[in-house]
C-alpha positions as protocol buffer text, in pm:
chain_id: "A"
residue {
  index: 1
  type: UNK
  ca { x: 1744 y: -1583 z: -750 }
}
residue {
  index: 2
  type: UNK
  ca { x: 1834 y: -1537 z: -387 }
}
residue {
  index: 3
  type: UNK
  ca { x: 1991 y: -1830 z: -206 }
}
residue {
  index: 4
  type: UNK
  ca { x: 1949 y: -1674 z: 138 }
}
residue {
  index: 5
  type: UNK
  ca { x: 1780 y: -1940 z: 359 }
}
residue {
  index: 6
  type: UNK
  ca { x: 1632 y: -1669 z: 579 }
}
residue {
  index: 7
  type: UNK
  ca { x: 1454 y: -1508 z: 284 }
}
residue {
  index: 8
  type: UNK
  ca { x: 1319 y: -1845 z: 166 }
}
residue {
  index: 9
  type: UNK
  ca { x: 1195 y: -1923 z: 517 }
}
residue {
  index: 10
  type: UNK
  ca { x: 1026 y: -1581 z: 546 }
}
residue {
  index: 11
  type: UNK
  ca { x: 861 y: -1633 z: 208 }
}
residue {
  index: 12
  type: UNK
  ca { x: 736 y: -1979 z: 305 }
}
residue {
  index: 13
  type: UNK
  ca { x: 604 y: -1847 z: 638 }
}
residue {
  index: 14
  type: UNK
  ca { x: 429 y: -1557 z: 467 }
}
residue {
  index: 15
  type: UNK
  ca { x: 272 y: -1791 z: 213 }
}
residue {
  index: 16
  type: UNK
  ca { x: 154 y: -2026 z: 487 }
}
residue {
  index: 17
  type: UNK
  ca { x: -1 y: -1738 z: 682 }
}
residue {
  index: 18
  type: UNK
  ca { x: -181 y: -1613 z: 371 }
}
residue {
  index: 19
  type: UNK
  ca { x: -323 y: -1959 z: 300 }
}
residue {
  index: 20
  type: UNK
  ca { x: -429 y: -2002 z: 664 }
}
residue {
  index: 21
  type: UNK
  ca { x: -599 y: -1662 z: 665 }
}
residue {
  index: 22
  type: UNK
  ca { x: -783 y: -1750 z: 345 }
}
residue {
  index: 23
  type: UNK
  ca { x: -887 y: -2081 z: 502 }
}
residue {
  index: 24
  type: UNK
  ca { x: -1020 y: -1899 z: 810 }
}
residue {
  index: 25
  type: UNK
  ca { x: -1194 y: -1638 z: 597 }
}
residue {
  index: 26
  type: UNK
  ca { x: -1372 y: -1911 z: 401 }
}
residue {
  index: 27
  type: UNK
  ca { x: -1479 y: -2077 z: 725 }
}
residue {
  index: 28
  type: UNK
  ca { x: -1613 y: -1751 z: 864 }
}
residue {
  index: 29
  type: UNK
  ca { x: -1812 y: -1690 z: 546 }
}
residue {
  index: 30
  type: UNK
  ca { x: -1948 y: -2044 z: 565 }
}
residue {
  index: 31
  type: UNK
  ca { x: -2055 y: -1991 z: 927 }
}
residue {
  index: 32
  type: UNK
  ca { x: -2220 y: -1656 z: 852 }
}
residue {
  index: 33
  type: UNK
  ca { x: -2411 y: -1799 z: 555 }
}
residue {
  index: 34
  type: UNK
  ca { x: -2532 y: -2087 z: 773 }
}
residue {
  index: 35
  type: UNK
  ca { x: -2646 y: -1842 z: 1042 }
}
residue {
  index: 36
  type: UNK
  ca { x: -2841 y: -1636 z: 788 }
}
residue {
  index: 37
  type: UNK
  ca { x: -3012 y: -1947 z: 651 }
}
residue {
  index: 38
  type: UNK
  ca { x: -3118 y: -2052 z: 1000 }
}
residue {
  index: 39
  type: UNK
  ca { x: -3242 y: -1704 z: 1087 }
}
residue {
  index: 40
  type: UNK
  ca { x: -3458 y: -1706 z: 773 }
}
residue {
  index: 41
  type: UNK
  ca { x: -3612 y: -2038 z: 881 }
}
residue {
  index: 42
  type: UNK
  ca { x: -3661 y: -1955 z: 1249 }
}
residue {
  index: 43
  type: UNK
  ca { x: -3987 y: -1841 z: 1404 }
}
residue {
  index: 44
  type: UNK
  ca { x: -4013 y: -1477 z: 1509 }
}
residue {
  index: 45
  type: UNK
  ca { x: -3860 y: -1413 z: 1849 }
}
residue {
  index: 46
  type: UNK
  ca { x: -3664 y: -1740 z: 1864 }
}
residue {
  index: 47
  type: UNK
  ca { x: -3288 y: -1767 z: 1896 }
}
residue {
  index: 48
  type: UNK
  ca { x: -3053 y: -1960 z: 1672 }
}
residue {
  index: 49
  type: UNK
  ca { x: -2792 y: -2147 z: 1875 }
}
residue {
  index: 50
  type: UNK
  ca { x: -2423 y: -2190 z: 1799 }
}
residue {
  index: 51
  type: UNK
  ca { x: -2485 y: -2564 z: 1790 }
}
residue {
  index: 52
  type: UNK
  ca { x: -2741 y: -2518 z: 1512 }
}
residue {
  index: 53
  type: UNK
  ca { x: -2509 y: -2286 z: 1321 }
}
residue {
  index: 54
  type: UNK
  ca { x: -2213 y: -2521 z: 1345 }
}
residue {
  index: 55
  type: UNK
  ca { x: -2426 y: -2817 z: 1233 }
}
residue {
  index: 56
  type: UNK
  ca { x: -2562 y: -2627 z: 932 }
}
residue {
  index: 57
  type: UNK
  ca { x: -2209 y: -2513 z: 841 }
}
residue {
  index: 58
  type: UNK
  ca { x: -2079 y: -2870 z: 876 }
}
residue {
  index: 59
  type: UNK
  ca { x: -1823 y: -2770 z: 1137 }
}
residue {
  index: 60
  type: UNK
  ca { x: -1756 y: -2856 z: 1498 }
}
residue {
  index: 61
  type: UNK
  ca { x: -1892 y: -2607 z: 1750 }
}
residue {
  index: 62
  type: UNK
  ca { x: -1537 y: -2552 z: 1875 }
}
residue {
  index: 63
  type: UNK
  ca { x: -1437 y: -2436 z: 1527 }
}
residue {
  index: 64
  type: UNK
  ca { x: -1710 y: -2171 z: 1533 }
}
residue {
  index: 65
  type: UNK
  ca { x: -1591 y: -2042 z: 1869 }
}
residue {
  index: 66
  type: UNK
  ca { x: -1232 y: -2026 z: 1741 }
}
residue {
  index: 67
  type: UNK
  ca { x: -1338 y: -1802 z: 1452 }
}
residue {
  index: 68
  type: UNK
  ca { x: -1511 y: -1547 z: 1674 }
}
residue {
  index: 69
  type: UNK
  ca { x: -1447 y: -1387 z: 2013 }
}
residue {
  index: 70
  type: UNK
  ca { x: -1776 y: -1505 z: 2157 }
}
residue {
  index: 71
  type: UNK
  ca { x: -2147 y: -1503 z: 2081 }
}
residue {
  index: 72
  type: UNK
  ca { x: -2168 y: -1125 z: 2082 }
}
residue {
  index: 73
  type: UNK
  ca { x: -1888 y: -1101 z: 1825 }
}
residue {
  index: 74
  type: UNK
  ca { x: -2061 y: -1366 z: 1611 }
}
residue {
  index: 75
  type: UNK
  ca { x: -2392 y: -1179 z: 1624 }
}
residue {
  index: 76
  type: UNK
  ca { x: -2228 y: -848 z: 1534 }
}
residue {
  index: 77
  type: UNK
  ca { x: -2053 y: -1009 z: 1236 }
}
residue {
  index: 78
  type: UNK
  ca { x: -2381 y: -1167 z: 1122 }
}
residue {
  index: 79
  type: UNK
  ca { x: -2539 y: -822 z: 1123 }
}
residue {
  index: 80
  type: UNK
  ca { x: -2244 y: -680 z: 928 }
}
residue {
  index: 81
  type: UNK
  ca { x: -2282 y: -963 z: 677 }
}
residue {
  index: 82
  type: UNK
  ca { x: -2653 y: -885 z: 637 }
}
residue {
  index: 83
  type: UNK
  ca { x: -2607 y: -511 z: 603 }
}
residue {
  index: 84
  type: UNK
  ca { x: -2316 y: -539 z: 359 }
}
residue {
  index: 85
  type: UNK
  ca { x: -2520 y: -775 z: 141 }
}
residue {
  index: 86
  type: UNK
  ca { x: -2825 y: -547 z: 151 }
}
residue {
  index: 87
  type: UNK
  ca { x: -2610 y: -240 z: 84 }
}
residue {
  index: 88
  type: UNK
  ca { x: -2494 y: -394 z: -244 }
}
residue {
  index: 89
  type: UNK
  ca { x: -2858 y: -426 z: -353 }
}
residue {
  index: 90
  type: UNK
  ca { x: -2928 y: -64 z: -261 }
}
residue {
  index: 91
  type: UNK
  ca { x: -2614 y: 53 z: -440 }
}
residue {
  index: 92
  type: UNK
  ca { x: -2748 y: -109 z: -757 }
}
residue {
  index: 93
  type: UNK
  ca { x: -3073 y: 83 z: -712 }
}
residue {
  index: 94
  type: UNK
  ca { x: -2886 y: 411 z: -666 }
}
residue {
  index: 95
  type: UNK
  ca { x: -2684 y: 360 z: -985 }
}
residue {
  index: 96
  type: UNK
  ca { x: -2720 y: 694 z: -1164 }
}
residue {
  index: 97
  type: UNK
  ca { x: -2580 y: 568 z: -1495 }
}
residue {
  index: 98
  type: UNK
  ca { x: -2924 y: 461 z: -1615 }
}
residue {
  index: 99
  type: UNK
  ca { x: -3284 y: 553 z: -1543 }
}
residue {
  index: 100
  type: UNK
  ca { x: -3475 y: 870 z: -1470 }
}
residue {
  index: 101
  type: UNK
  ca { x: -3482 y: 1037 z: -1129 }
}
residue {
  index: 102
  type: UNK
  ca { x: -3821 y: 878 z: -1069 }
}
residue {
  index: 103
  type: UNK
  ca { x: -3700 y: 532 z: -1175 }
}
residue {
  index: 104
  type: UNK
  ca { x: -3390 y: 552 z: -955 }
}
residue {
  index: 105
  type: UNK
  ca { x: -3600 y: 651 z: -655 }
}
residue {
  index: 106
  type: UNK
  ca { x: -3861 y: 380 z: -723 }
}
residue {
  index: 107
  type: UNK
  ca { x: -3619 y: 91 z: -768 }
}
residue {
  index: 108
  type: UNK
  ca { x: -3425 y: 186 z: -455 }
}
residue {
  index: 109
  type: UNK
  ca { x: -3740 y: 208 z: -244 }
}
residue {
  index: 110
  type: UNK
  ca { x: -3866 y: -118 z: -396 }
}
residue {
  index: 111
  type: UNK
  ca { x: -3541 y: -290 z: -295 }
}
residue {
  index: 112
  type: UNK
  ca { x: -3597 y: -181 z: 66 }
}
residue {
  index: 113
  type: UNK
  ca { x: -3961 y: -291 z: 60 }
}
residue {
  index: 114
  type: UNK
  ca { x: -3869 y: -628 z: -90 }
}
residue {
  index: 115
  type: UNK
  ca { x: -3598 y: -697 z: 167 }
}
residue {
  index: 116
  type: UNK
  ca { x: -3810 y: -596 z: 466 }
}
residue {
  index: 117
  type: UNK
  ca { x: -4118 y: -787 z: 348 }
}
residue {
  index: 118
  type: UNK
  ca { x: -3941 y: -1097 z: 215 }
}
residue {
  index: 119
  type: UNK
  ca { x: -3685 y: -1132 z: 495 }
}
residue {
  index: 120
  type: UNK
  ca { x: -3867 y: -1034 z: 816 }
}
residue {
  index: 121
  type: UNK
  ca { x: -3644 y: -1242 z: 1043 }
}
residue {
  index: 122
  type: UNK
  ca { x: -3328 y: -1086 z: 900 }
}
residue {
  index: 123
  type: UNK
  ca { x: -3476 y: -740 z: 942 }
}
residue {
  index: 124
  type: UNK
  ca { x: -3574 y: -829 z: 1299 }
}
residue {
  index: 125
  type: UNK
  ca { x: -3226 y: -959 z: 1382 }
}
residue {
  index: 126
  type: UNK
  ca { x: -3055 y: -655 z: 1228 }
}
residue {
  index: 127
  type: UNK
  ca { x: -3241 y: -436 z: 1476 }
}
residue {
  index: 128
  type: UNK
  ca { x: -3126 y: -630 z: 1784 }
}
residue {
  index: 129
  type: UNK
  ca { x: -2778 y: -481 z: 1807 }
}
residue {
  index: 130
  type: UNK
  ca { x: -2475 y: -326 z: 1636 }
}
residue {
  index: 131
  type: UNK
  ca { x: -2259 y: -439 z: 1347 }
}
residue {
  index: 132
  type: UNK
  ca { x: -1900 y: -555 z: 1393 }
}
residue {
  index: 133
  type: UNK
  ca { x: -1765 y: -217 z: 1283 }
}
residue {
  index: 134
  type: UNK
  ca { x: -2029 y: 6 z: 1439 }
}
residue {
  index: 135
  type: UNK
  ca { x: -2056 y: 163 z: 1785 }
}
residue {
  index: 136
  type: UNK
  ca { x: -2221 y: -48 z: 2053 }
}
residue {
  index: 137
  type: UNK
  ca { x: -2518 y: 187 z: 2093 }
}
residue {
  index: 138
  type: UNK
  ca { x: -2617 y: 195 z: 1723 }
}
residue {
  index: 139
  type: UNK
  ca { x: -2812 y: -98 z: 1579 }
}
residue {
  index: 140
  type: UNK
  ca { x: -2737 y: -237 z: 1234 }
}
residue {
  index: 141
  type: UNK
  ca { x: -3043 y: -85 z: 1066 }
}
residue {
  index: 142
  type: UNK
  ca { x: -2949 y: 262 z: 1190 }
}
residue {
  index: 143
  type: UNK
  ca { x: -2593 y: 204 z: 1064 }
}
residue {
  index: 144
  type: UNK
  ca { x: -2736 y: 114 z: 725 }
}
residue {
  index: 145
  type: UNK
  ca { x: -2953 y: 427 z: 722 }
}
residue {
  index: 146
  type: UNK
  ca { x: -2647 y: 640 z: 796 }
}
residue {
  index: 147
  type: UNK
  ca { x: -2447 y: 462 z: 526 }
}
residue {
  index: 148
  type: UNK
  ca { x: -2716 y: 505 z: 262 }
}
residue {
  index: 149
  type: UNK
  ca { x: -2774 y: 867 z: 362 }
}
residue {
  index: 150
  type: UNK
  ca { x: -2405 y: 936 z: 305 }
}
residue {
  index: 151
  type: UNK
  ca { x: -2419 y: 754 z: -30 }
}
residue {
  index: 152
  type: UNK
  ca { x: -2723 y: 956 z: -141 }
}
residue {
  index: 153
  type: UNK
  ca { x: -2554 y: 1275 z: -22 }
}
residue {
  index: 154
  type: UNK
  ca { x: -2246 y: 1189 z: -228 }
}
residue {
  index: 155
  type: UNK
  ca { x: -2463 y: 1131 z: -537 }
}
residue {
  index: 156
  type: UNK
  ca { x: -2647 y: 1461 z: -496 }
}
residue {
  index: 157
  type: UNK
  ca { x: -2328 y: 1654 z: -427 }
}
residue {
  index: 158
  type: UNK
  ca { x: -2158 y: 1501 z: -731 }
}
residue {
  index: 159
  type: UNK
  ca { x: -2447 y: 1600 z: -957 }
}
residue {
  index: 160
  type: UNK
  ca { x: -2456 y: 1950 z: -806 }
}
residue {
  index: 161
  type: UNK
  ca { x: -2082 y: 1987 z: -866 }
}
residue {
  index: 162
  type: UNK
  ca { x: -2124 y: 1883 z: -1230 }
}
residue {
  index: 163
  type: UNK
  ca { x: -2388 y: 2155 z: -1271 }
}
residue {
  index: 164
  type: UNK
  ca { x: -2196 y: 2417 z: -1074 }
}
residue {
  index: 165
  type: UNK
  ca { x: -2476 y: 2445 z: -820 }
}
residue {
  index: 166
  type: UNK
  ca { x: -2395 y: 2606 z: -486 }
}
residue {
  index: 167
  type: UNK
  ca { x: -2499 y: 2373 z: -201 }
}
residue {
  index: 168
  type: UNK
  ca { x: -2345 y: 2572 z: 83 }
}
residue {
  index: 169
  type: UNK
  ca { x: -2685 y: 2624 z: 245 }
}
residue {
  index: 170
  type: UNK
  ca { x: -2667 y: 2259 z: 355 }
}
residue {
  index: 171
  type: UNK
  ca { x: -3003 y: 2143 z: 220 }
}
residue {
  index: 172
  type: UNK
  ca { x: -2845 y: 1841 z: 52 }
}
residue {
  index: 173
  type: UNK
  ca { x: -2683 y: 1748 z: 383 }
}
residue {
  index: 174
  type: UNK
  ca { x: -3020 y: 1727 z: 557 }
}
residue {
  index: 175
  type: UNK
  ca { x: -3229 y: 1585 z: 273 }
}
residue {
  index: 176
  type: UNK
  ca { x: -3084 y: 1231 z: 240 }
}
residue {
  index: 177
  type: UNK
  ca { x: -3124 y: 1130 z: 605 }
}
residue {
  index: 178
  type: UNK
  ca { x: -3473 y: 1283 z: 618 }
}
residue {
  index: 179
  type: UNK
  ca { x: -3582 y: 1083 z: 313 }
}
residue {
  index: 180
  type: UNK
  ca { x: -3414 y: 759 z: 425 }
}
residue {
  index: 181
  type: UNK
  ca { x: -3576 y: 789 z: 769 }
}
residue {
  index: 182
  type: UNK
  ca { x: -3918 y: 855 z: 615 }
}
residue {
  index: 183
  type: UNK
  ca { x: -3893 y: 555 z: 383 }
}
residue {
  index: 184
  type: UNK
  ca { x: -3762 y: 315 z: 647 }
}
residue {
  index: 185
  type: UNK
  ca { x: -4012 y: 426 z: 910 }
}
residue {
  index: 186
  type: UNK
  ca { x: -4309 y: 403 z: 673 }
}
residue {
  index: 187
  type: UNK
  ca { x: -4209 y: 61 z: 544 }
}
residue {
  index: 188
  type: UNK
  ca { x: -4150 y: -67 z: 898 }
}
residue {
  index: 189
  type: UNK
  ca { x: -4503 y: 38 z: 992 }
}
residue {
  index: 190
  type: UNK
  ca { x: -4642 y: -120 z: 672 }
}
residue {
  index: 191
  type: UNK
  ca { x: -4455 y: -450 z: 720 }
}
residue {
  index: 192
  type: UNK
  ca { x: -4576 y: -486 z: 1080 }
}
residue {
  index: 193
  type: UNK
  ca { x: -4935 y: -386 z: 1009 }
}
residue {
  index: 194
  type: UNK
  ca { x: -5141 y: -706 z: 1056 }
}
residue {
  index: 195
  type: UNK
  ca { x: -5401 y: -581 z: 806 }
}
residue {
  index: 196
  type: UNK
  ca { x: -5229 y: -340 z: 562 }
}
residue {
  index: 197
  type: UNK
  ca { x: -5457 y: -136 z: 338 }
}
residue {
  index: 198
  type: UNK
  ca { x: -5189 y: -93 z: 69 }
}
residue {
  index: 199
  type: UNK
  ca { x: -5018 y: -353 z: -145 }
}
residue {
  index: 200
  type: UNK
  ca { x: -4641 y: -356 z: -180 }
}
residue {
  index: 201
  type: UNK
  ca { x: -4664 y: -187 z: -518 }
}
residue {
  index: 202
  type: UNK
  ca { x: -4893 y: 82 z: -379 }
}
residue {
  index: 203
  type: UNK
  ca { x: -4670 y: 166 z: -82 }
}
residue {
  index: 204
  type: UNK
  ca { x: -4365 y: 182 z: -310 }
}
residue {
  index: 205
  type: UNK
  ca { x: -4551 y: 412 z: -552 }
}
residue {
  index: 206
  type: UNK
  ca { x: -4665 y: 641 z: -269 }
}
residue {
  index: 207
  type: UNK
  ca { x: -4318 y: 666 z: -115 }
}
residue {
  index: 208
  type: UNK
  ca { x: -4168 y: 728 z: -459 }
}
residue {
  index: 209
  type: UNK
  ca { x: -4410 y: 1018 z: -512 }
}
residue {
  index: 210
  type: UNK
  ca { x: -4339 y: 1165 z: -167 }
}
residue {
  index: 211
  type: UNK
  ca { x: -3964 y: 1136 z: -215 }
}
residue {
  index: 212
  type: UNK
  ca { x: -3990 y: 1297 z: -558 }
}
residue {
  index: 213
  type: UNK
  ca { x: -4184 y: 1591 z: -409 }
}
residue {
  index: 214
  type: UNK
  ca { x: -3924 y: 1640 z: -136 }
}
residue {
  index: 215
  type: UNK
  ca { x: -3637 y: 1619 z: -384 }
}
residue {
  index: 216
  type: UNK
  ca { x: -3812 y: 1854 z: -626 }
}
residue {
  index: 217
  type: UNK
  ca { x: -3854 y: 2111 z: -349 }
}
residue {
  index: 218
  type: UNK
  ca { x: -3485 y: 2092 z: -262 }
}
residue {
  index: 219
  type: UNK
  ca { x: -3385 y: 2126 z: -627 }
}
residue {
  index: 220
  type: UNK
  ca { x: -3610 y: 2428 z: -677 }
}
residue {
  index: 221
  type: UNK
  ca { x: -3456 y: 2592 z: -369 }
}
residue {
  index: 222
  type: UNK
  ca { x: -3123 y: 2609 z: -553 }
}
residue {
  index: 223
  type: UNK
  ca { x: -3282 y: 2758 z: -863 }
}
residue {
  index: 224
  type: UNK
  ca { x: -3335 y: 2450 z: -1080 }
}
residue {
  index: 225
  type: UNK
  ca { x: -3640 y: 2280 z: -1224 }
}
residue {
  index: 226
  type: UNK
  ca { x: -3616 y: 1925 z: -1360 }
}
residue {
  index: 227
  type: UNK
  ca { x: -3836 y: 1665 z: -1526 }
}
residue {
  index: 228
  type: UNK
  ca { x: -3818 y: 1357 z: -1299 }
}
residue {
  index: 229
  type: UNK
  ca { x: -3920 y: 1131 z: -1589 }
}
residue {
  index: 230
  type: UNK
  ca { x: -3623 y: 1229 z: -1805 }
}
residue {
  index: 231
  type: UNK
  ca { x: -3316 y: 1003 z: -1820 }
}
residue {
  index: 232
  type: UNK
  ca { x: -3081 y: 1141 z: -1555 }
}
residue {
  index: 233
  type: UNK
  ca { x: -2773 y: 1139 z: -1775 }
}
residue {
  index: 234
  type: UNK
  ca { x: -2964 y: 1332 z: -2045 }
}
residue {
  index: 235
  type: UNK
  ca { x: -3100 y: 1570 z: -1783 }
}
residue {
  index: 236
  type: UNK
  ca { x: -2753 y: 1648 z: -1650 }
}
residue {
  index: 237
  type: UNK
  ca { x: -2623 y: 1702 z: -2005 }
}
residue {
  index: 238
  type: UNK
  ca { x: -2916 y: 1932 z: -2083 }
}
residue {
  index: 239
  type: UNK
  ca { x: -2869 y: 2142 z: -1771 }
}
residue {
  index: 240
  type: UNK
  ca { x: -2494 y: 2159 z: -1821 }
}
residue {
  index: 241
  type: UNK
  ca { x: -2538 y: 2278 z: -2180 }
}
residue {
  index: 242
  type: UNK
  ca { x: -2788 y: 2543 z: -2071 }
}
residue {
  index: 243
  type: UNK
  ca { x: -2544 y: 2688 z: -1818 }
}
residue {
  index: 244
  type: UNK
  ca { x: -2240 y: 2666 z: -2046 }
}
């Protein structure tokens, strides 16, 4: 064991900094959770003040200001918190380890419909500005659309690679963003319709069918034909064995 006082002091300082950073991280999470709760409770179009957030978090207002660089920074981090949380739900929907193509599409679209319909104030707030990490001219919902488009593109490319399918024509680059934009735009219209003619289950079913048609067309363009009701893992194994 080293007896160097300088090394012991550096170790103690490093440990103190790590504990302090963890303490600050926990406070930031507490503040962000409080802000989300208040946004959920607020009336449409009303602001949630720093005073309300600090009171809900059980902290002094000065503590909130010390954790962030100002109200704009706080708002951007709230949006990041929302989008990261929602992204985890969507990632679960896009899990290709279980379910048919149709089931994977349906549960992902249902997750979007549920979030938009059940959390209208959070959806509204996410559209008011950028995330902490994103560019200033891109709102949080658009950042999420880009993130999920990239995730869907990665999934499609991975499957195509497993099957040895040539995707150089770029159709799988265009498809994900087109589908994500269609789904988000349609659900936004549905959520804000004061007298919707379709139930949540109906709009999810219709968007699932439309997405399946678009995906089927893209798949056929690269020379494949698939049964969307077949378990995806079995489908990939079947196609791989056929081409072996």
